[in-house]
PDB file of C-alpha atoms and ligand atoms in Angstrom:
ATOM      1  CA  MET A   1      58.467  54.654-155.716  1.00 42.00           C
ATOM      2  CA  LEU A   2      55.002  54.914-154.174  1.00 44.00           C
ATOM      3  CA  ALA A   3      53.763  58.462-153.811  1.00 45.00           C
ATOM      4  CA  ASP A   4      52.985  59.616-150.318  1.00 46.00           C
ATOM      5  CA  ALA A   5      49.192  59.844-149.971  1.00 42.00           C
ATOM      6  CA  SER A   6      49.416  63.385-148.693  1.00 49.00           C
ATOM      7  CA  MET A   7      52.105  64.486-151.108  1.00 55.00           C
ATOM      8  CA  HIS A   8      49.837  66.794-153.022  1.00 60.00           C
ATOM      9  CA  ASP A   9      49.085  68.795-149.885  1.00 63.00           C
ATOM     10  CA  HIS A  10      52.790  69.270-149.316  1.00 72.00           C
ATOM     11  CA  LEU A  11      53.292  71.155-152.552  1.00 83.00           C
ATOM     12  CA  SER A  12      52.951  74.686-151.313  1.00 86.00           C
ATOM     13  CA  GLU A  13      53.433  77.766-153.477  1.00 87.00           C
ATOM     14  CA  GLU A  14      56.738  78.637-151.767  1.00 89.00           C
ATOM     15  CA  LEU A  15      58.404  75.444-153.009  1.00 92.00           C
ATOM     16  CA  PHE A  16      58.251  76.515-156.634  1.00 94.00           C
ATOM     17  CA  VAL A  17      60.993  78.232-158.609  1.00 92.00           C
ATOM     18  CA  HIS A  18      60.995  82.022-158.295  1.00 91.00           C
ATOM     19  CA  LEU A  19      62.366  83.661-161.406  1.00 92.00           C
ATOM     20  CA  ASN A  20      63.701  87.205-161.525  1.00 92.00           C
ATOM     21  CA  PRO A  21      62.030  89.566-164.077  1.00 94.00           C
ATOM     22  CA  GLU A  22      64.833  89.049-166.586  1.00 92.00           C
ATOM     23  CA  GLN A  23      64.477  85.256-166.358  1.00 92.00           C
ATOM     24  CA  GLU A  24      60.685  85.579-166.641  1.00 91.00           C
ATOM     25  CA  ALA A  25      61.019  87.645-169.807  1.00 93.00           C
ATOM     26  CA  ARG A  26      63.525  85.223-171.314  1.00 92.00           C
ATOM     27  CA  LEU A  27      61.292  82.267-170.564  1.00 92.00           C
ATOM     28  CA  ALA A  28      58.179  83.947-171.969  1.00 91.00           C
ATOM     29  CA  ASN A  29      59.929  84.489-175.316  1.00 93.00           C
ATOM     30  CA  ALA A  30      61.941  81.284-175.470  1.00 95.00           C
ATOM     31  CA  PRO A  31      61.361  79.037-178.499  1.00 96.00           C
ATOM     32  CA  ALA A  32      61.232  75.242-178.332  1.00 97.00           C
ATOM     33  CA  LYS A  33      64.733  73.781-178.309  1.00 98.00           C
ATOM     34  CA  ILE A  34      63.153  70.424-179.085  1.00 98.00           C
ATOM     35  CA  ASP A  35      59.699  70.052-180.572  1.00 98.00           C
ATOM     36  CA  VAL A  36      58.270  66.540-180.346  1.00 98.00           C
ATOM     37  CA  ARG A  37      55.537  65.936-182.911  1.00 98.00           C
ATOM     38  CA  ASP A  38      53.293  62.891-183.028  1.00 98.00           C
ATOM     39  CA  LEU A  39      56.065  60.661-181.726  1.00 98.00           C
ATOM     40  CA  ASN A  40      55.330  56.941-181.437  1.00 98.00           C
ATOM     41  CA  PHE A  41      58.030  54.553-180.298  1.00 98.00           C
ATOM     42  CA  TRP A  42      58.139  50.755-180.127  1.00 98.00           C
ATOM     43  CA  TYR A  43      60.515  48.200-178.615  1.00 97.00           C
ATOM     44  CA  GLY A  44      59.498  45.230-180.770  1.00 96.00           C
ATOM     45  CA  GLU A  45      55.800  44.751-179.903  1.00 96.00           C
ATOM     46  CA  THR A  46      55.889  47.138-176.917  1.00 97.00           C
ATOM     47  CA  HIS A  47      54.319  50.470-177.856  1.00 98.00           C
ATOM     48  CA  ALA A  48      56.318  52.541-175.351  1.00 98.00           C
ATOM     49  CA  LEU A  49      55.423  56.080-176.510  1.00 98.00           C
ATOM     50  CA  LYS A  50      52.053  56.976-177.975  1.00 98.00           C
ATOM     51  CA  LYS A  51      51.568  60.072-180.133  1.00 98.00           C
ATOM     52  CA  ILE A  52      53.611  62.420-177.971  1.00 98.00           C
ATOM     53  CA  ASN A  53      53.436  66.160-178.730  1.00 98.00           C
ATOM     54  CA  LEU A  54      55.606  68.276-176.507  1.00 98.00           C
ATOM     55  CA  PRO A  55      57.869  71.329-176.639  1.00 98.00           C
ATOM     56  CA  ILE A  56      61.087  71.395-174.627  1.00 98.00           C
ATOM     57  CA  VAL A  57      61.512  75.130-174.046  1.00 98.00           C
ATOM     58  CA  GLU A  58      65.009  76.497-174.664  1.00 97.00           C
ATOM     59  CA  GLY A  59      66.937  77.466-171.537  1.00 96.00           C
ATOM     60  CA  ALA A  60      64.175  76.144-169.266  1.00 97.00           C
ATOM     61  CA  VAL A  61      64.023  73.158-166.921  1.00 98.00           C
ATOM     62  CA  THR A  62      61.385  70.610-167.927  1.00 98.00           C
ATOM     63  CA  ALA A  63      60.529  67.762-165.539  1.00 98.00           C
ATOM     64  CA  PHE A  64      59.095  64.417-166.692  1.00 98.00           C
ATOM     65  CA  ILE A  65      56.968  62.716-164.050  1.00 98.00           C
ATOM     66  CA  GLY A  66      54.764  59.618-163.995  1.00 97.00           C
ATOM     67  CA  PRO A  67      54.629  56.053-162.707  1.00 97.00           C
ATOM     68  CA  SER A  68      57.352  53.514-163.394  1.00 96.00           C
ATOM     69  CA  GLY A  69      57.372  52.137-166.930  1.00 97.00           C
ATOM     70  CA  CYS A  70      55.377  55.018-168.444  1.00 97.00           C
ATOM     71  CA  GLY A  71      58.087  55.911-170.985  1.00 98.00           C
ATOM     72  CA  LYS A  72      59.994  58.788-169.395  1.00 98.00           C
ATOM     73  CA  SER A  73      63.487  57.352-169.946  1.00 98.00           C
ATOM     74  CA  THR A  74      62.487  56.113-173.387  1.00 98.00           C
ATOM     75  CA  LEU A  75      61.592  59.640-174.467  1.00 98.00           C
ATOM     76  CA  LEU A  76      64.808  61.054-173.024  1.00 98.00           C
ATOM     77  CA  LYS A  77      66.783  58.495-175.023  1.00 97.00           C
ATOM     78  CA  CYS A  78      64.844  59.353-178.193  1.00 98.00           C
ATOM     79  CA  PHE A  79      66.222  62.899-178.006  1.00 98.00           C
ATOM     80  CA  ASN A  80      69.858  61.870-178.397  1.00 96.00           C
ATOM     81  CA  ARG A  81      69.095  58.719-180.425  1.00 96.00           C
ATOM     82  CA  MET A  82      70.439  56.320-177.834  1.00 95.00           C
ATOM     83  CA  HIS A  83      67.945  53.781-179.183  1.00 93.00           C
ATOM     84  CA  ASP A  84      69.868  53.492-182.453  1.00 92.00           C
ATOM     85  CA  VAL A  85      71.689  50.510-180.973  1.00 90.00           C
ATOM     86  CA  GLU A  86      68.448  48.621-180.078  1.00 90.00           C
ATOM     87  CA  ALA A  87      67.827  45.938-182.689  1.00 89.00           C
ATOM     88  CA  ASP A  88      64.027  46.131-182.938  1.00 95.00           C
ATOM     89  CA  ALA A  89      63.324  49.699-181.869  1.00 96.00           C
ATOM     90  CA  ARG A  90      61.366  51.876-184.290  1.00 96.00           C
ATOM     91  CA  HIS A  91      59.516  55.150-184.277  1.00 97.00           C
ATOM     92  CA  THR A  92      57.158  57.356-186.260  1.00 98.00           C
ATOM     93  CA  GLY A  93      56.767  61.116-185.948  1.00 98.00           C
ATOM     94  CA  GLU A  94      59.372  63.820-185.512  1.00 98.00           C
ATOM     95  CA  ILE A  95      61.814  65.136-182.928  1.00 98.00           C
ATOM     96  CA  LEU A  96      62.663  68.602-184.202  1.00 98.00           C
ATOM     97  CA  MET A  97      65.779  70.088-182.713  1.00 97.00           C
ATOM     98  CA  ARG A  98      66.602  73.791-182.983  1.00 96.00           C
ATOM     99  CA  GLY A  99      70.096  74.553-184.241  1.00 89.00           C
ATOM    100  CA  PRO A 100      71.853  77.198-186.335  1.00 82.00           C
ATOM    101  CA  ALA A 101      69.908  76.058-189.428  1.00 80.00           C
ATOM    102  CA  GLY A 102      66.509  76.185-187.688  1.00 88.00           C
ATOM    103  CA  LEU A 103      64.525  73.095-186.729  1.00 91.00           C
ATOM    104  CA  MET A 104      65.805  69.767-187.977  1.00 94.00           C
ATOM    105  CA  ASP A 105      64.480  66.277-187.346  1.00 97.00           C
ATOM    106  CA  ALA A 106      66.834  64.229-185.178  1.00 96.00           C
ATOM    107  CA  HIS A 107      66.377  61.418-187.714  1.00 95.00           C
ATOM    108  CA  ASP A 108      66.927  63.583-190.797  1.00 94.00           C
ATOM    109  CA  GLU A 109      69.228  61.812-193.267  1.00 93.00           C
ATOM    110  CA  HIS A 110      71.634  64.770-193.089  1.00 91.00           C
ATOM    111  CA  ILE A 111      72.107  64.330-189.356  1.00 92.00           C
ATOM    112  CA  ASP A 112      75.226  62.518-188.209  1.00 94.00           C
ATOM    113  CA  PRO A 113      74.179  60.679-184.991  1.00 94.00           C
ATOM    114  CA  PRO A 114      77.508  61.154-183.139  1.00 93.00           C
ATOM    115  CA  LEU A 115      77.379  64.883-183.872  1.00 92.00           C
ATOM    116  CA  LEU A 116      73.753  64.995-182.717  1.00 94.00           C
ATOM    117  CA  ARG A 117      74.688  63.165-179.498  1.00 94.00           C
ATOM    118  CA  ARG A 118      77.438  65.647-178.820  1.00 94.00           C
ATOM    119  CA  ARG A 119      74.793  68.348-178.475  1.00 96.00           C
ATOM    120  CA  PHE A 120      73.475  66.537-175.384  1.00 97.00           C
ATOM    121  CA  GLY A 121      74.887  65.826-171.959  1.00 97.00           C
ATOM    122  CA  TRP A 122      73.612  62.789-170.056  1.00 97.00           C
ATOM    123  CA  VAL A 123      73.447  62.318-166.299  1.00 97.00           C
ATOM    124  CA  ALA A 124      72.341  58.903-165.016  1.00 95.00           C
ATOM    125  CA  GLN A 125      70.688  57.986-161.737  1.00 93.00           C
ATOM    126  CA  LYS A 126      73.765  56.273-160.368  1.00 94.00           C
ATOM    127  CA  PRO A 127      76.942  58.398-160.468  1.00 95.00           C
ATOM    128  CA  ASN A 128      79.274  56.775-162.997  1.00 95.00           C
ATOM    129  CA  PRO A 129      82.597  58.650-163.097  1.00 96.00           C
ATOM    130  CA  PHE A 130      85.257  57.246-165.422  1.00 96.00           C
ATOM    131  CA  PRO A 131      87.805  55.134-163.510  1.00 95.00           C
ATOM    132  CA  SER A 132      90.346  57.934-163.676  1.00 97.00           C
ATOM    133  CA  SER A 133      91.201  61.202-161.956  1.00 98.00           C
ATOM    134  CA  VAL A 134      88.798  64.065-161.316  1.00 98.00           C
ATOM    135  CA  TYR A 135      90.834  66.089-163.836  1.00 98.00           C
ATOM    136  CA  ASP A 136      90.694  63.437-166.554  1.00 98.00           C
ATOM    137  CA  ASN A 137      86.949  62.893-166.114  1.00 97.00           C
ATOM    138  CA  ILE A 138      86.443  66.437-167.382  1.00 97.00           C
ATOM    139  CA  ALA A 139      89.477  66.773-169.629  1.00 97.00           C
ATOM    140  CA  TYR A 140      88.722  63.624-171.622  1.00 95.00           C
ATOM    141  CA  PRO A 141      85.486  64.797-173.330  1.00 94.00           C
ATOM    142  CA  ALA A 142      87.091  68.179-174.089  1.00 94.00           C
ATOM    143  CA  THR A 143      90.153  66.551-175.638  1.00 93.00           C
ATOM    144  CA  LEU A 144      88.047  64.025-177.509  1.00 90.00           C
ATOM    145  CA  HIS A 145      86.048  66.806-179.155  1.00 90.00           C
ATOM    146  CA  GLY A 146      89.060  69.031-179.780  1.00 90.00           C
ATOM    147  CA  LEU A 147      87.775  71.876-177.620  1.00 92.00           C
ATOM    148  CA  THR A 148      91.164  72.870-176.269  1.00 93.00           C
ATOM    149  CA  ARG A 149      94.538  73.371-177.975  1.00 93.00           C
ATOM    150  CA  SER A 150      97.054  73.419-175.175  1.00 95.00           C
ATOM    151  CA  ARG A 151      97.573  72.103-171.679  1.00 96.00           C
ATOM    152  CA  ARG A 152      96.863  75.577-170.386  1.00 97.00           C
ATOM    153  CA  GLU A 153      93.537  75.808-172.228  1.00 96.00           C
ATOM    154  CA  LEU A 154      92.670  72.356-170.935  1.00 97.00           C
ATOM    155  CA  ASN A 155      93.516  73.364-167.341  1.00 97.00           C
ATOM    156  CA  ASP A 156      91.308  76.443-167.747  1.00 97.00           C
ATOM    157  CA  HIS A 157      88.512  74.323-169.187  1.00 97.00           C
ATOM    158  CA  VAL A 158      88.640  71.825-166.309  1.00 97.00           C
ATOM    159  CA  ARG A 159      88.500  74.689-163.843  1.00 97.00           C
ATOM    160  CA  GLU A 160      85.597  76.360-165.670  1.00 96.00           C
ATOM    161  CA  MET A 161      83.564  73.132-165.684  1.00 95.00           C
ATOM    162  CA  LEU A 162      84.242  72.457-161.999  1.00 96.00           C
ATOM    163  CA  GLU A 163      83.225  76.033-161.243  1.00 94.00           C
ATOM    164  CA  ALA A 164      80.060  75.567-163.323  1.00 91.00           C
ATOM    165  CA  ALA A 165      79.327  72.499-161.193  1.00 90.00           C
ATOM    166  CA  SER A 166      80.039  74.514-158.011  1.00 89.00           C
ATOM    167  CA  MET A 167      82.844  72.194-156.932  1.00 94.00           C
ATOM    168  CA  TRP A 168      86.098  73.935-157.861  1.00 96.00           C
ATOM    169  CA  ASP A 169      86.922  74.919-154.274  1.00 96.00           C
ATOM    170  CA  GLU A 170      86.251  71.398-153.056  1.00 95.00           C
ATOM    171  CA  MET A 171      88.236  69.787-155.876  1.00 97.00           C
ATOM    172  CA  LYS A 172      91.136  72.108-156.670  1.00 97.00           C
ATOM    173  CA  ASP A 173      93.505  70.208-154.405  1.00 97.00           C
ATOM    174  CA  ARG A 174      92.088  66.801-155.328  1.00 97.00           C
ATOM    175  CA  LEU A 175      92.285  66.994-159.122  1.00 98.00           C
ATOM    176  CA  HIS A 176      94.532  63.974-159.372  1.00 97.00           C
ATOM    177  CA  GLU A 177      92.556  61.765-157.019  1.00 97.00           C
ATOM    178  CA  SER A 178      90.339  59.102-158.509  1.00 97.00           C
ATOM    179  CA  GLY A 179      86.747  60.186-159.228  1.00 97.00           C
ATOM    180  CA  ALA A 180      85.662  56.899-157.649  1.00 95.00           C
ATOM    181  CA  ASP A 181      87.083  58.013-154.272  1.00 95.00           C
ATOM    182  CA  LEU A 182      84.675  60.956-153.950  1.00 96.00           C
ATOM    183  CA  SER A 183      81.429  60.816-151.973  1.00 94.00           C
ATOM    184  CA  GLY A 184      78.311  59.815-153.917  1.00 93.00           C
ATOM    185  CA  GLY A 185      77.093  63.411-154.071  1.00 93.00           C
ATOM    186  CA  GLN A 186      80.493  64.686-155.226  1.00 95.00           C
ATOM    187  CA  GLN A 187      80.640  61.932-157.843  1.00 96.00           C
ATOM    188  CA  GLN A 188      77.266  63.020-159.187  1.00 95.00           C
ATOM    189  CA  ARG A 189      78.350  66.670-159.415  1.00 95.00           C
ATOM    190  CA  LEU A 190      81.540  65.494-161.119  1.00 97.00           C
ATOM    191  CA  CYS A 191      79.372  63.601-163.617  1.00 97.00           C
ATOM    192  CA  ILE A 192      77.394  66.800-164.234  1.00 96.00           C
ATOM    193  CA  ALA A 193      80.671  68.703-164.769  1.00 96.00           C
ATOM    194  CA  ARG A 194      81.739  65.948-167.169  1.00 97.00           C
ATOM    195  CA  ALA A 195      78.405  66.123-168.997  1.00 96.00           C
ATOM    196  CA  LEU A 196      78.886  69.891-169.371  1.00 95.00           C
ATOM    197  CA  SER A 197      82.477  69.511-170.585  1.00 96.00           C
ATOM    198  CA  PRO A 198      81.703  69.164-174.332  1.00 95.00           C
ATOM    199  CA  ARG A 199      79.462  72.277-173.969  1.00 95.00           C
ATOM    200  CA  PRO A 200      76.151  70.572-174.732  1.00 96.00           C
ATOM    201  CA  GLU A 201      73.027  72.498-175.709  1.00 97.00           C
ATOM    202  CA  VAL A 202      70.744  70.181-173.738  1.00 98.00           C
ATOM    203  CA  LEU A 203      71.349  68.353-170.459  1.00 98.00           C
ATOM    204  CA  LEU A 204      69.326  65.158-170.022  1.00 98.00           C
ATOM    205  CA  MET A 205      69.095  63.952-166.415  1.00 98.00           C
ATOM    206  CA  ASP A 206      67.449  60.626-165.621  1.00 98.00           C
ATOM    207  CA  GLU A 207      66.642  60.748-161.885  1.00 97.00           C
ATOM    208  CA  PRO A 208      69.947  62.492-161.067  1.00 96.00           C
ATOM    209  CA  CYS A 209      69.155  62.648-157.338  1.00 96.00           C
ATOM    210  CA  GLY A 210      67.621  59.172-157.196  1.00 94.00           C
ATOM    211  CA  SER A 211      70.544  57.676-155.285  1.00 91.00           C
ATOM    212  CA  LEU A 212      71.625  60.739-153.285  1.00 92.00           C
ATOM    213  CA  ASP A 213      71.168  61.763-149.659  1.00 93.00           C
ATOM    214  CA  PRO A 214      69.143  64.951-148.923  1.00 94.00           C
ATOM    215  CA  ILE A 215      72.180  67.248-148.638  1.00 93.00           C
ATOM    216  CA  SER A 216      73.730  66.038-151.894  1.00 92.00           C
ATOM    217  CA  THR A 217      70.294  66.322-153.504  1.00 95.00           C
ATOM    218  CA  GLU A 218      70.089  69.932-152.382  1.00 94.00           C
ATOM    219  CA  ARG A 219      73.469  70.666-153.948  1.00 92.00           C
ATOM    220  CA  VAL A 220      72.517  69.056-157.260  1.00 94.00           C
ATOM    221  CA  GLU A 221      69.239  70.998-157.265  1.00 95.00           C
ATOM    222  CA  ALA A 222      71.162  74.221-156.551  1.00 94.00           C
ATOM    223  CA  LEU A 223      73.346  73.368-159.523  1.00 94.00           C
ATOM    224  CA  ILE A 224      70.296  72.943-161.737  1.00 96.00           C
ATOM    225  CA  HIS A 225      69.153  76.418-160.662  1.00 94.00           C
ATOM    226  CA  LYS A 226      72.532  77.851-161.497  1.00 93.00           C
ATOM    227  CA  LEU A 227      72.519  76.265-164.975  1.00 94.00           C
ATOM    228  CA  ARG A 228      69.003  77.508-165.754  1.00 94.00           C
ATOM    229  CA  GLY A 229      69.094  79.732-168.842  1.00 93.00           C
ATOM    230  CA  THR A 230      72.583  78.618-169.933  1.00 94.00           C
ATOM    231  CA  VAL A 231      71.571  75.131-171.076  1.00 97.00           C
ATOM    232  CA  THR A 232      68.205  73.478-171.739  1.00 98.00           C
ATOM    233  CA  ILE A 233      67.512  70.862-169.058  1.00 98.00           C
ATOM    234  CA  VAL A 234      65.186  67.864-169.024  1.00 98.00           C
ATOM    235  CA  ILE A 235      65.026  66.027-165.716  1.00 98.00           C
ATOM    236  CA  ILE A 236      63.147  62.876-164.762  1.00 98.00           C
ATOM    237  CA  THR A 237      62.090  62.635-161.141  1.00 97.00           C
ATOM    238  CA  HIS A 238      59.839  60.522-158.933  1.00 96.00           C
ATOM    239  CA  ASN A 239      59.906  63.217-156.293  1.00 95.00           C
ATOM    240  CA  MET A 240      57.099  65.748-156.777  1.00 96.00           C
ATOM    241  CA  GLU A 241      58.655  68.227-154.374  1.00 95.00           C
ATOM    242  CA  GLU A 242      61.814  68.073-156.413  1.00 96.00           C
ATOM    243  CA  ALA A 243      59.825  68.698-159.604  1.00 97.00           C
ATOM    244  CA  ALA A 244      58.312  71.750-157.878  1.00 97.00           C
ATOM    245  CA  ARG A 245      61.686  72.974-156.643  1.00 97.00           C
ATOM    246  CA  VAL A 246      63.594  72.748-159.917  1.00 97.00           C
ATOM    247  CA  SER A 247      61.317  72.886-162.945  1.00 98.00           C
ATOM    248  CA  ASP A 248      59.671  75.548-165.081  1.00 97.00           C
ATOM    249  CA  PHE A 249      57.513  73.038-166.968  1.00 98.00           C
ATOM    250  CA  VAL A 250      56.202  69.597-166.101  1.00 98.00           C
ATOM    251  CA  ALA A 251      55.022  66.769-168.378  1.00 98.00           C
ATOM    252  CA  PHE A 252      53.041  63.888-166.859  1.00 98.00           C
ATOM    253  CA  PHE A 253      53.178  60.473-168.549  1.00 98.00           C
ATOM    254  CA  LYS A 254      51.179  57.311-168.025  1.00 98.00           C
ATOM    255  CA  LEU A 255      51.394  54.067-170.019  1.00 97.00           C
ATOM    256  CA  GLY A 256      53.265  55.725-172.861  1.00 98.00           C
ATOM    257  CA  GLU A 257      50.927  58.695-173.200  1.00 98.00           C
ATOM    258  CA  MET A 258      51.628  62.266-172.194  1.00 98.00           C
ATOM    259  CA  LEU A 259      48.460  63.259-170.375  1.00 98.00           C
ATOM    260  CA  GLU A 260      49.349  66.706-169.097  1.00 98.00           C
ATOM    261  CA  TYR A 261      51.924  69.406-169.826  1.00 98.00           C
ATOM    262  CA  GLY A 262      52.268  72.990-168.653  1.00 97.00           C
ATOM    263  CA  PRO A 263      53.946  75.396-166.243  1.00 96.00           C
ATOM    264  CA  ALA A 264      55.104  73.487-163.152  1.00 97.00           C
ATOM    265  CA  LYS A 265      52.682  75.212-160.796  1.00 96.00           C
ATOM    266  CA  ASP A 266      49.667  74.545-163.021  1.00 96.00           C
ATOM    267  CA  VAL A 267      50.432  70.854-163.458  1.00 97.00           C
ATOM    268  CA  LEU A 268      51.522  70.099-159.900  1.00 97.00           C
ATOM    269  CA  LEU A 269      48.946  72.176-158.028  1.00 95.00           C
ATOM    270  CA  HIS A 270      45.973  72.238-160.396  1.00 95.00           C
ATOM    271  CA  PRO A 271      46.209  69.317-162.814  1.00 96.00           C
ATOM    272  CA  LYS A 272      43.366  69.148-165.307  1.00 97.00           C
ATOM    273  CA  ASN A 273      43.828  65.488-166.102  1.00 97.00           C
ATOM    274  CA  PRO A 274      42.175  63.157-163.539  1.00 96.00           C
ATOM    275  CA  GLU A 275      44.952  60.556-163.875  1.00 96.00           C
ATOM    276  CA  CYS A 276      47.571  63.199-163.171  1.00 97.00           C
ATOM    277  CA  LEU A 277      45.626  64.294-160.091  1.00 95.00           C
ATOM    278  CA  ALA A 278      45.353  60.670-158.961  1.00 95.00           C
ATOM    279  CA  TYR A 279      49.123  60.225-159.366  1.00 96.00           C
ATOM    280  CA  LEU A 280      49.919  63.426-157.489  1.00 95.00           C
ATOM    281  CA  THR A 281      47.625  62.501-154.634  1.00 92.00           C
ATOM    282  CA  GLY A 282      49.253  59.090-154.347  1.00 88.00           C
ATOM    283  CA  GLN A 283      46.394  56.983-155.661  1.00 82.00           C
ATOM    284  CA  PHE A 284      48.850  54.998-157.781  1.00 72.00           C
ATOM    285  CA  GLY A 285      52.649  54.841-157.694  1.00 64.00           C
TER     286      GLY A 285
HETATM  287  N1  ATP B 301      65.448  48.198-173.849  1.00 54.46           N
HETATM  288  C1  ATP B 301      64.156  47.880-173.758  1.00 54.46           C
HETATM  289  N2  ATP B 301      63.649  46.833-174.448  1.00 54.46           N
HETATM  290  C2  ATP B 301      62.343  46.509-174.377  1.00 54.46           C
HETATM  291  N3  ATP B 301      61.431  47.182-173.655  1.00 54.46           N
HETATM  292  C3  ATP B 301      61.867  48.236-172.951  1.00 54.46           C
HETATM  293  C4  ATP B 301      63.248  48.633-172.955  1.00 54.46           C
HETATM  294  N4  ATP B 301      63.377  49.726-172.158  1.00 54.46           N
HETATM  295  C5  ATP B 301      62.151  49.989-171.673  1.00 54.46           C
HETATM  296  N5  ATP B 301      61.234  49.109-172.142  1.00 54.46           N
HETATM  297  C6  ATP B 301      59.788  49.105-171.855  1.00 54.46           C
HETATM  298  O1  ATP B 301      59.266  50.354-172.307  1.00 54.46           O
HETATM  299  C7  ATP B 301      58.336  50.886-171.369  1.00 54.46           C
HETATM  300  C8  ATP B 301      58.792  52.252-170.873  1.00 54.46           C
HETATM  301  O2  ATP B 301      59.980  52.089-170.111  1.00 54.46           O
HETATM  302  P1  ATP B 301      60.832  53.315-169.566  1.00 54.46           P
HETATM  303  O3  ATP B 301      62.113  52.760-169.061  1.00 54.46           O
HETATM  304  O4  ATP B 301      60.899  54.376-170.587  1.00 54.46           O
HETATM  305  O5  ATP B 301      59.915  53.821-168.346  1.00 54.46           O
HETATM  306  P2  ATP B 301      60.191  54.910-167.222  1.00 54.46           P
HETATM  307  O6  ATP B 301      59.009  55.824-167.218  1.00 54.46           O
HETATM  308  O7  ATP B 301      61.530  55.522-167.417  1.00 54.46           O
HETATM  309  O8  ATP B 301      60.161  54.042-165.873  1.00 54.46           O
HETATM  310  P3  ATP B 301      60.978  54.191-164.488  1.00 54.46           P
HETATM  311  O9  ATP B 301      60.307  55.322-163.758  1.00 54.46           O
HETATM  312  O10 ATP B 301      60.806  52.873-163.814  1.00 54.46           O
HETATM  313  O11 ATP B 301      62.409  54.485-164.831  1.00 54.46           O
HETATM  314  C9  ATP B 301      58.203  49.838-170.274  1.00 54.46           C
HETATM  315  O12 ATP B 301      57.118  49.018-170.599  1.00 54.46           O
HETATM  316  C10 ATP B 301      59.504  49.066-170.371  1.00 54.46           C
HETATM  317  O13 ATP B 301      59.363  47.755-169.909  1.00 54.46           O
HETATM  318 MG1   MG B 302      63.279  55.489-166.287  1.00 54.46          MG
END
């Protein structure tokens, strides 16, 4: 998407997230949930990520911004090792993930990739519910991972996840309808509920509002606010106002390099890097 030339001027202070004192204190003391150190990544000859150093703060919302092809999705997929299936993908550096045993490299030989992946939820740009009922979309991951022991526990779990996604009231009488029959915005919130179903530690969202209308976008953004603090969120967006509205931290990427990182207000209103400023003011898309 091409940035609007006057976009930068539209980012007023009021747009940004306002945290309550308790949230502020939690954020100020939060450790890195993921600590990326000197990460390089290649698809064959393509050097897609270049010496990335970046913390993903626990319980916070971090937005990745930057022009198309700069490596945002690639980095997101490094976190949960989705690249393992790519034949000629390789990396150097570390992706340290905080767990009960402290920080551990995502590629440590003691890590079991499916177990690592279970610690993440993934939300894609285009809503992609399973071709089954609303209920089963959420029940399936819980059953698969053995999170519930009876039909009653499963019913409670489905309800809890739909409540977490702020759609229980809308869905309680439609549980046995097909997920594919919902509106696009409802499908995307269902996909978020499904992503939350295995109780992930980190939610990865690759342009989750990219295909939604403004009202559905608002509801997904409200959901992100509600989840803040309960799960660590990384969101990719091409919409700078959205980055301002939802994120605590912003990382700007260009041609595989991370050129700026910091609190959302600092990066979006007062970027230090000239390329980041040029991007925000619409000088390149
Ligand atoms: N599976 C792949 N195989 C080979 N090259 C790839 C693959 N996926 C991405 N690339 C290349 O890696 C670079 C980074 O792509 P990536 O998809 O991470 O960018 P992006 O910032 O997410 O872009 P967009 O905003 O368009 O989604 C690009 O040069 C892209 O062409
Ligand atoms: Mg992408």
